[in-house]
Coordinates of C-alpha atoms in Angstrom, one line a residue:
M287 CA 111.9 94.4 84.3
N288 CA 114.5 92.7 82.3
W289 CA 115.1 88.8 83.6
R290 CA 117.9 88.6 81.5
G291 CA 120.4 90.5 82.8
G292 CA 120.6 92.7 85.3
G293 CA 117.5 92.1 86.6
A294 CA 118.5 91.8 90.6
D295 CA 120.3 95.2 89.5
E296 CA 117.0 96.5 88.0
L297 CA 115.1 94.9 90.7
R298 CA 117.1 96.7 94.1
D299 CA 116.3 100.0 91.9
Q300 CA 112.5 99.1 92.2
I301 CA 112.2 99.1 95.8
E302 CA 114.2 102.2 96.2
H303 CA 112.4 104.0 94.6
S304 CA 109.3 102.4 96.1
T305 CA 110.4 102.3 99.2
A306 CA 111.4 105.7 98.7
A307 CA 107.4 107.3 97.1
Y308 CA 106.0 105.3 100.5
Q309 CA 108.4 108.0 102.3
T310 CA 106.9 110.4 100.5
V311 CA 103.4 110.3 101.2
R312 CA 103.9 109.7 105.2
K313 CA 105.6 112.6 105.0
G314 CA 103.1 114.7 104.3
F315 CA 100.7 113.4 105.8
T316 CA 103.7 113.8 108.6
Q317 CA 103.0 118.0 107.5
R318 CA 99.1 117.9 108.2
P319 CA 98.9 115.7 110.0
D320 CA 94.7 116.4 111.3
Q321 CA 94.2 117.6 107.3
E322 CA 92.0 115.3 105.5
L323 CA 93.4 115.3 101.8
R324 CA 92.1 114.1 98.6
V325 CA 94.9 112.5 95.8
R326 CA 95.5 115.3 94.0
G327 CA 95.8 117.4 96.6
L328 CA 98.7 115.0 98.3
H329 CA 100.5 115.0 94.8
E330 CA 100.0 118.9 94.9
L331 CA 101.5 119.8 98.7
L332 CA 104.4 117.5 97.5
G333 CA 105.0 118.5 93.7
M334 CA 104.2 115.7 92.6
P335 CA 102.6 115.5 89.3
T336 CA 99.2 115.1 88.9
D337 CA 99.3 113.5 85.3
D338 CA 96.5 110.2 86.6
P339 CA 98.7 107.4 86.1
A340 CA 101.3 109.1 88.8
M341 CA 97.8 109.8 91.2
N342 CA 96.5 106.2 90.1
V343 CA 99.7 105.1 92.1
T344 CA 99.6 106.9 95.1
R345 CA 96.4 105.6 95.2
I346 CA 97.2 102.0 95.7
R347 CA 99.8 103.3 97.4
L348 CA 97.4 104.7 99.9
G349 CA 95.5 102.0 100.4
R350 CA 98.1 99.6 102.3
L351 CA 98.7 102.4 104.3
T352 CA 95.6 102.4 104.8
R353 CA 94.8 98.2 105.8
Q354 CA 98.5 98.8 107.9
V355 CA 96.7 101.4 110.0
L356 CA 98.6 104.3 108.9
L357 CA 95.8 106.0 108.0
T358 CA 92.1 106.2 107.8
Q359 CA 89.7 107.1 105.0
P360 CA 87.2 109.5 106.8
G361 CA 85.2 109.7 103.3
R362 CA 85.4 108.3 99.8
G363 CA 88.0 109.7 98.6
L364 CA 90.1 111.6 101.6
Y365 CA 93.0 110.5 103.1
Q366 CA 93.9 111.1 107.5
K367 CA 96.6 110.4 108.9
R368 CA 95.7 107.9 112.0
T369 CA 96.5 108.9 115.6
D370 CA 97.0 108.0 118.9
A371 CA 93.5 108.3 119.9
A372 CA 91.9 106.5 116.6
L373 CA 94.1 104.1 118.0
S374 CA 92.4 104.0 121.5
G375 CA 89.3 104.2 120.0
L376 CA 89.5 100.8 118.0
E377 CA 91.3 99.4 120.6
S378 CA 87.9 99.8 123.4
A379 CA 85.9 99.0 119.8
Q380 CA 86.7 95.1 120.6
P381 CA 84.7 93.2 122.2
P382 CA 85.9 91.9 125.5
A383 CA 87.7 88.7 126.3
A384 CA 85.0 85.9 127.6
T385 CA 86.5 85.4 131.4
L386 CA 86.1 82.3 133.1
A387 CA 83.7 81.4 135.6

């Protein structure tokens, strides 16, 4: 990133590109909510490049989306859209609140 001139415009472009990339990745899971996808399969589905650097960036994005509870990771290298049923399962797994006697 060039901070000596035009830095704000370049940063804005990078943010817009990153936001569009996240939207594209989420769109792939919206198209197939019940299907587990690997990074390569997601790239092929969306017509994205399947070279290693591009897929590594997507792996990072998928990790963030998983931590934001938008995706699940049912197995190593597999990602799936989190469903309402999965969310309710998380709520039921919480320990009961302590009651005052």
